[in-house]
Coordinates of C-alpha atoms and ligand atoms in Angstrom, one line a residue:
M1 CA -6.1 -45.3 -64.7
S2 CA -3.7 -47.6 -62.9
R3 CA -4.7 -51.2 -62.3
F4 CA -5.0 -50.6 -58.6
E5 CA -7.4 -47.8 -58.9
K6 CA -11.1 -48.6 -58.8
P7 CA -13.3 -46.7 -61.2
I8 CA -15.5 -44.1 -59.4
W9 CA -18.8 -45.9 -60.3
E10 CA -17.5 -49.0 -58.5
M11 CA -16.6 -47.1 -55.4
K12 CA -20.0 -45.6 -55.4
K13 CA -21.5 -49.0 -55.7
R14 CA -19.5 -50.2 -52.8
K15 CA -20.6 -47.3 -50.7
R16 CA -24.2 -48.1 -51.4
K17 CA -23.9 -51.7 -50.2
R18 CA -26.9 -52.8 -48.1
M19 CA -26.1 -53.2 -44.5
L20 CA -28.1 -56.4 -44.0
E21 CA -30.1 -58.6 -46.3
L22 CA -31.8 -61.8 -45.5
K23 CA -33.6 -63.7 -48.3
D24 CA -35.9 -66.6 -47.8
V25 CA -34.3 -67.9 -44.7
D26 CA -35.5 -71.2 -43.3
G27 CA -34.1 -71.8 -39.8
F28 CA -34.2 -74.9 -37.6
Y29 CA -33.7 -76.0 -34.0
G30 CA -32.8 -79.6 -34.6
S31 CA -35.7 -80.9 -36.8
S32 CA -38.1 -78.2 -35.6
Q33 CA -38.5 -75.3 -38.0
A34 CA -38.6 -71.9 -36.5
L35 CA -38.2 -69.6 -39.5
F36 CA -40.0 -69.9 -42.8
G37 CA -38.7 -68.0 -45.7
V38 CA -37.8 -64.9 -43.7
S39 CA -36.6 -61.9 -45.8
L40 CA -35.6 -58.6 -44.5
Q41 CA -33.4 -55.7 -45.4
L42 CA -31.7 -52.9 -43.5
E43 CA -30.0 -50.0 -45.2
R44 CA -27.1 -48.1 -43.8
G45 CA -28.2 -45.6 -41.2
E46 CA -31.6 -47.1 -40.8
A47 CA -33.3 -48.2 -37.5
V48 CA -35.6 -51.1 -38.1
G49 CA -38.0 -52.7 -35.6
L50 CA -38.6 -56.5 -35.5
L51 CA -41.9 -57.1 -33.9
G52 CA -44.2 -60.0 -33.0
R53 CA -45.7 -61.7 -30.0
N54 CA -43.9 -64.2 -27.8
G55 CA -42.4 -67.2 -29.6
M56 CA -43.0 -65.8 -33.1
G57 CA -39.3 -66.0 -34.2
K58 CA -37.7 -62.6 -33.4
T59 CA -34.8 -64.1 -31.4
S60 CA -34.5 -66.9 -33.9
T61 CA -34.0 -64.4 -36.7
V62 CA -31.2 -62.8 -34.7
R63 CA -29.7 -66.2 -34.1
A64 CA -29.9 -67.0 -37.8
I65 CA -28.0 -63.8 -38.5
M66 CA -25.3 -64.7 -36.0
N67 CA -25.2 -68.3 -37.2
L68 CA -26.5 -69.6 -33.8
L69 CA -29.4 -71.3 -35.5
R70 CA -29.2 -73.8 -38.4
V71 CA -30.1 -72.1 -41.6
A72 CA -31.2 -74.8 -44.1
S73 CA -31.8 -72.5 -47.0
G74 CA -31.8 -68.9 -48.0
S75 CA -29.1 -66.2 -48.0
L76 CA -27.7 -63.8 -45.4
A77 CA -25.5 -60.9 -46.5
F78 CA -23.8 -58.2 -44.4
L79 CA -22.4 -55.3 -46.2
G80 CA -22.7 -57.2 -49.5
R81 CA -20.9 -60.3 -48.4
S82 CA -22.4 -63.6 -47.5
I83 CA -22.2 -64.4 -43.8
R84 CA -24.1 -67.7 -44.0
G85 CA -22.2 -70.5 -42.3
L86 CA -19.5 -68.2 -40.8
P87 CA -18.6 -68.8 -37.2
P88 CA -20.5 -66.4 -34.9
F89 CA -17.3 -64.7 -33.6
R90 CA -16.3 -64.0 -37.2
I91 CA -19.7 -62.4 -37.9
A92 CA -19.3 -60.2 -34.8
Q93 CA -15.8 -59.3 -36.0
L94 CA -17.2 -58.2 -39.4
G95 CA -19.1 -55.6 -37.6
I96 CA -22.4 -56.9 -36.0
G97 CA -22.7 -55.9 -32.4
L98 CA -25.4 -57.9 -30.5
V99 CA -27.0 -57.1 -27.2
P100 CA -28.6 -60.5 -26.7
E101 CA -31.8 -61.4 -25.0
G102 CA -31.0 -61.8 -21.2
R103 CA -28.0 -59.5 -21.4
Q104 CA -25.2 -62.1 -20.9
I105 CA -22.5 -59.7 -19.7
F106 CA -19.4 -61.3 -18.1
P107 CA -20.4 -61.7 -14.4
N108 CA -16.9 -62.2 -13.1
L109 CA -15.3 -59.3 -14.9
T110 CA -15.5 -55.7 -13.8
V111 CA -17.5 -53.1 -15.7
L112 CA -14.3 -51.8 -17.2
E113 CA -13.1 -55.2 -18.2
N114 CA -16.5 -56.0 -19.7
L115 CA -16.3 -52.9 -21.8
T116 CA -12.8 -53.5 -23.0
A117 CA -12.7 -57.3 -23.3
T118 CA -14.3 -57.5 -26.7
A119 CA -13.6 -53.9 -27.9
R120 CA -12.7 -53.8 -31.5
A121 CA -11.0 -51.1 -33.6
R122 CA -13.0 -49.0 -35.9
T123 CA -13.8 -50.5 -39.3
K124 CA -13.2 -48.7 -42.5
T125 CA -16.7 -49.1 -43.6
S126 CA -18.7 -47.3 -41.0
G127 CA -17.3 -43.9 -41.4
L128 CA -18.5 -43.2 -37.8
K129 CA -16.4 -41.9 -35.0
P130 CA -15.0 -44.8 -32.9
W131 CA -16.4 -45.3 -29.4
A132 CA -14.1 -44.6 -26.5
L133 CA -14.8 -45.5 -22.8
D134 CA -15.5 -41.8 -22.1
D135 CA -18.3 -41.8 -24.7
I136 CA -19.9 -44.8 -23.0
F137 CA -19.7 -43.1 -19.6
Q138 CA -21.2 -40.0 -21.1
I139 CA -24.3 -41.9 -22.3
F140 CA -24.5 -44.1 -19.2
P141 CA -22.8 -42.1 -16.3
I142 CA -23.7 -44.7 -13.8
L143 CA -21.2 -47.1 -15.4
R144 CA -18.4 -44.7 -14.6
H145 CA -19.3 -44.9 -11.0
R146 CA -19.5 -48.7 -11.1
S147 CA -16.5 -49.2 -13.3
H148 CA -14.6 -51.4 -10.7
H149 CA -17.7 -53.4 -9.7
M150 CA -18.1 -56.9 -11.0
G151 CA -20.8 -57.5 -13.6
N152 CA -22.8 -59.6 -11.2
Q153 CA -22.9 -56.8 -8.6
L154 CA -24.9 -54.6 -10.9
S155 CA -28.6 -54.1 -11.0
G156 CA -30.6 -55.4 -14.0
G157 CA -30.7 -51.9 -15.5
E158 CA -27.0 -51.3 -15.0
Q159 CA -26.2 -54.7 -16.6
Q160 CA -28.4 -53.8 -19.6
M161 CA -26.5 -50.5 -20.0
L162 CA -23.3 -52.4 -19.7
A163 CA -24.4 -54.8 -22.4
I164 CA -25.2 -51.9 -24.7
G165 CA -21.9 -50.2 -23.9
R166 CA -20.0 -53.4 -24.5
A167 CA -21.7 -53.8 -27.9
L168 CA -20.9 -50.2 -28.8
M169 CA -17.2 -50.6 -27.8
T170 CA -17.0 -53.2 -30.6
N171 CA -17.7 -50.2 -33.0
P172 CA -20.3 -52.2 -34.8
D173 CA -21.5 -51.2 -38.2
L174 CA -24.8 -52.8 -37.2
L175 CA -26.2 -52.9 -33.7
I176 CA -28.8 -55.5 -32.9
L177 CA -30.8 -55.3 -29.6
D178 CA -33.0 -58.2 -28.5
E179 CA -35.4 -56.9 -25.8
A180 CA -32.9 -54.4 -24.4
T181 CA -35.6 -52.7 -22.2
E182 CA -37.3 -55.9 -21.0
G183 CA -37.9 -56.1 -17.3
L184 CA -36.3 -52.7 -16.5
A185 CA -37.6 -49.8 -14.4
P186 CA -39.3 -47.0 -16.3
L187 CA -36.5 -44.6 -15.7
V188 CA -33.9 -47.0 -17.0
R189 CA -36.0 -47.7 -20.0
T190 CA -36.3 -44.0 -20.8
E191 CA -32.6 -43.8 -20.5
I192 CA -32.1 -46.6 -23.0
W193 CA -34.6 -45.3 -25.5
R194 CA -32.9 -41.9 -25.3
C195 CA -29.6 -43.6 -26.1
L196 CA -31.1 -45.5 -29.1
G197 CA -32.6 -42.2 -30.4
H198 CA -29.2 -40.6 -30.1
L199 CA -27.5 -43.5 -32.0
R200 CA -30.2 -43.3 -34.7
E201 CA -29.7 -39.5 -35.1
H202 CA -26.0 -40.0 -35.4
G203 CA -26.3 -42.4 -38.4
H204 CA -26.0 -45.8 -36.7
S205 CA -27.7 -48.8 -38.2
I206 CA -29.8 -50.6 -35.7
L207 CA -32.1 -53.6 -35.6
I208 CA -34.3 -53.4 -32.5
I209 CA -36.6 -56.0 -31.0
D210 CA -38.8 -54.6 -28.3
K211 CA -42.3 -55.1 -27.0
N212 CA -42.8 -51.4 -26.4
V213 CA -44.1 -50.5 -29.9
R214 CA -44.8 -46.9 -29.0
A215 CA -41.3 -46.2 -27.9
L216 CA -39.9 -48.3 -30.8
N217 CA -42.0 -46.4 -33.3
Q218 CA -40.3 -43.1 -32.2
V219 CA -36.8 -44.5 -32.9
A220 CA -37.3 -46.9 -35.8
D221 CA -38.0 -45.9 -39.4
R222 CA -39.6 -49.2 -40.5
H223 CA -40.7 -52.5 -39.0
Y224 CA -41.2 -56.1 -39.8
I225 CA -43.8 -58.1 -38.0
L226 CA -43.2 -61.8 -37.5
E227 CA -45.9 -64.4 -36.9
K228 CA -45.1 -68.1 -36.5
G229 CA -41.7 -67.7 -38.0
R230 CA -42.9 -65.7 -41.1
V231 CA -42.8 -62.0 -42.0
V232 CA -46.4 -61.1 -42.2
W233 CA -46.2 -57.3 -42.5
T234 CA -43.6 -54.7 -43.3
G235 CA -44.1 -50.9 -43.4
S236 CA -43.1 -47.6 -41.9
S237 CA -43.5 -46.4 -38.3
K238 CA -46.2 -44.0 -39.6
E239 CA -48.2 -46.9 -41.2
L240 CA -47.9 -49.0 -38.0
A241 CA -49.0 -46.1 -35.8
A242 CA -52.0 -45.4 -38.0
D243 CA -53.3 -49.0 -38.1
S244 CA -54.5 -50.0 -34.6
R245 CA -56.0 -53.3 -36.0
L246 CA -52.5 -54.3 -37.1
S247 CA -51.1 -53.8 -33.6
L248 CA -54.0 -55.6 -32.0
H249 CA -53.9 -58.5 -34.4
H250 CA -50.2 -59.2 -34.6
L251 CA -48.9 -57.7 -31.4
G252 CA -51.8 -58.1 -29.0
I253 CA -51.8 -54.4 -28.0
Ligands
LIG301 N1 -33.5 -73.6 -28.2 C1 -34.7 -73.9 -28.8 N2 -35.0 -75.1 -29.2 C2 -36.2 -75.4 -29.8 N3 -37.1 -74.5 -30.1 C3 -36.8 -73.3 -29.8 C4 -35.6 -72.9 -29.1 N4 -35.7 -71.5 -29.0 C5 -36.9 -71.1 -29.5 N5 -37.6 -72.1 -30.0 C6 -38.9 -72.1 -30.6 O1 -38.8 -71.3 -31.8 C7 -39.9 -70.4 -31.9 C8 -39.5 -69.0 -32.0 O2 -38.9 -68.6 -30.8 P1 -38.1 -67.2 -30.6 O3 -37.3 -67.3 -29.3 O4 -37.4 -66.9 -31.8 O5 -39.4 -66.2 -30.3 P2 -39.4 -64.7 -30.0 O6 -40.2 -64.0 -31.0 O7 -38.0 -64.2 -29.7 O8 -40.2 -64.7 -28.6 P3 -40.1 -63.8 -27.3 O9 -40.8 -62.6 -27.5 O10 -40.7 -64.7 -26.2 O11 -38.6 -63.6 -27.0 C9 -40.8 -70.7 -30.7 O12 -41.8 -71.6 -31.1 C10 -39.9 -71.4 -29.7 O13 -40.6 -72.3 -28.9
LIG302 MG1 -37.0 -63.5 -28.1

């Protein structure tokens, strides 16, 4: 074997690298602690739900992953490498696509510009087909018709589809959605869930925060429930669906 060839077992090991792993993460806003020892994992090709009532730490967990929240202790790894302390743009470049709470599309760019401004070439790790504009227009046909409209001329639902399309155009290895269906009309929600189901079936790794547990349960394999900044439960969609007390106690539904 030449010195540049890696032994097969090592290549296999690399393939099996966990997509995302948080271990004992403590997160702070100034001196106020929002996350207490949060640990979670997401394997390649998994869709995982992050649940909890308002103010329990879901967005803070996402902010910790993107280094938008001060992490005082614990570890965060993406595809086997530590991302703790890296600048947020670098974390995005490594392959995490975020659809943030409140959309945050570029209001003064057109739909087309929004989709291409942060587009990123395919990574070697994902093994998935790279996204092209046409693919985005196929899942959300309305964006094709609006392609020359400014971001701020779109309806809330269209903006949300654009936010998802923009994240996909970065060809993320991991897609994170924070309340992507919040405040949208039922038809648009259905459209977005259909899209997420499609992504899941095609092997994408997704971390989804959403208040609609029933819809989330159909797409996600497993869930974590947060309460006051702590993971209080983790289990499969089947287990969650079977335990109505769990939903009532931790999610208020
Ligand atoms: N910018 C901030 N500065 C200080 N505290 C914050 C800030 N953002 C959130 N918090 C606090 O951190 C805790 C967790 O908030 P977080 O936004 O993570 O909750 P969440 O689960 O996403 O809630 P929601 O379902 O309402 O989006 C809350 O107590 C909240 O008040
Ligand atoms: Mg939130």
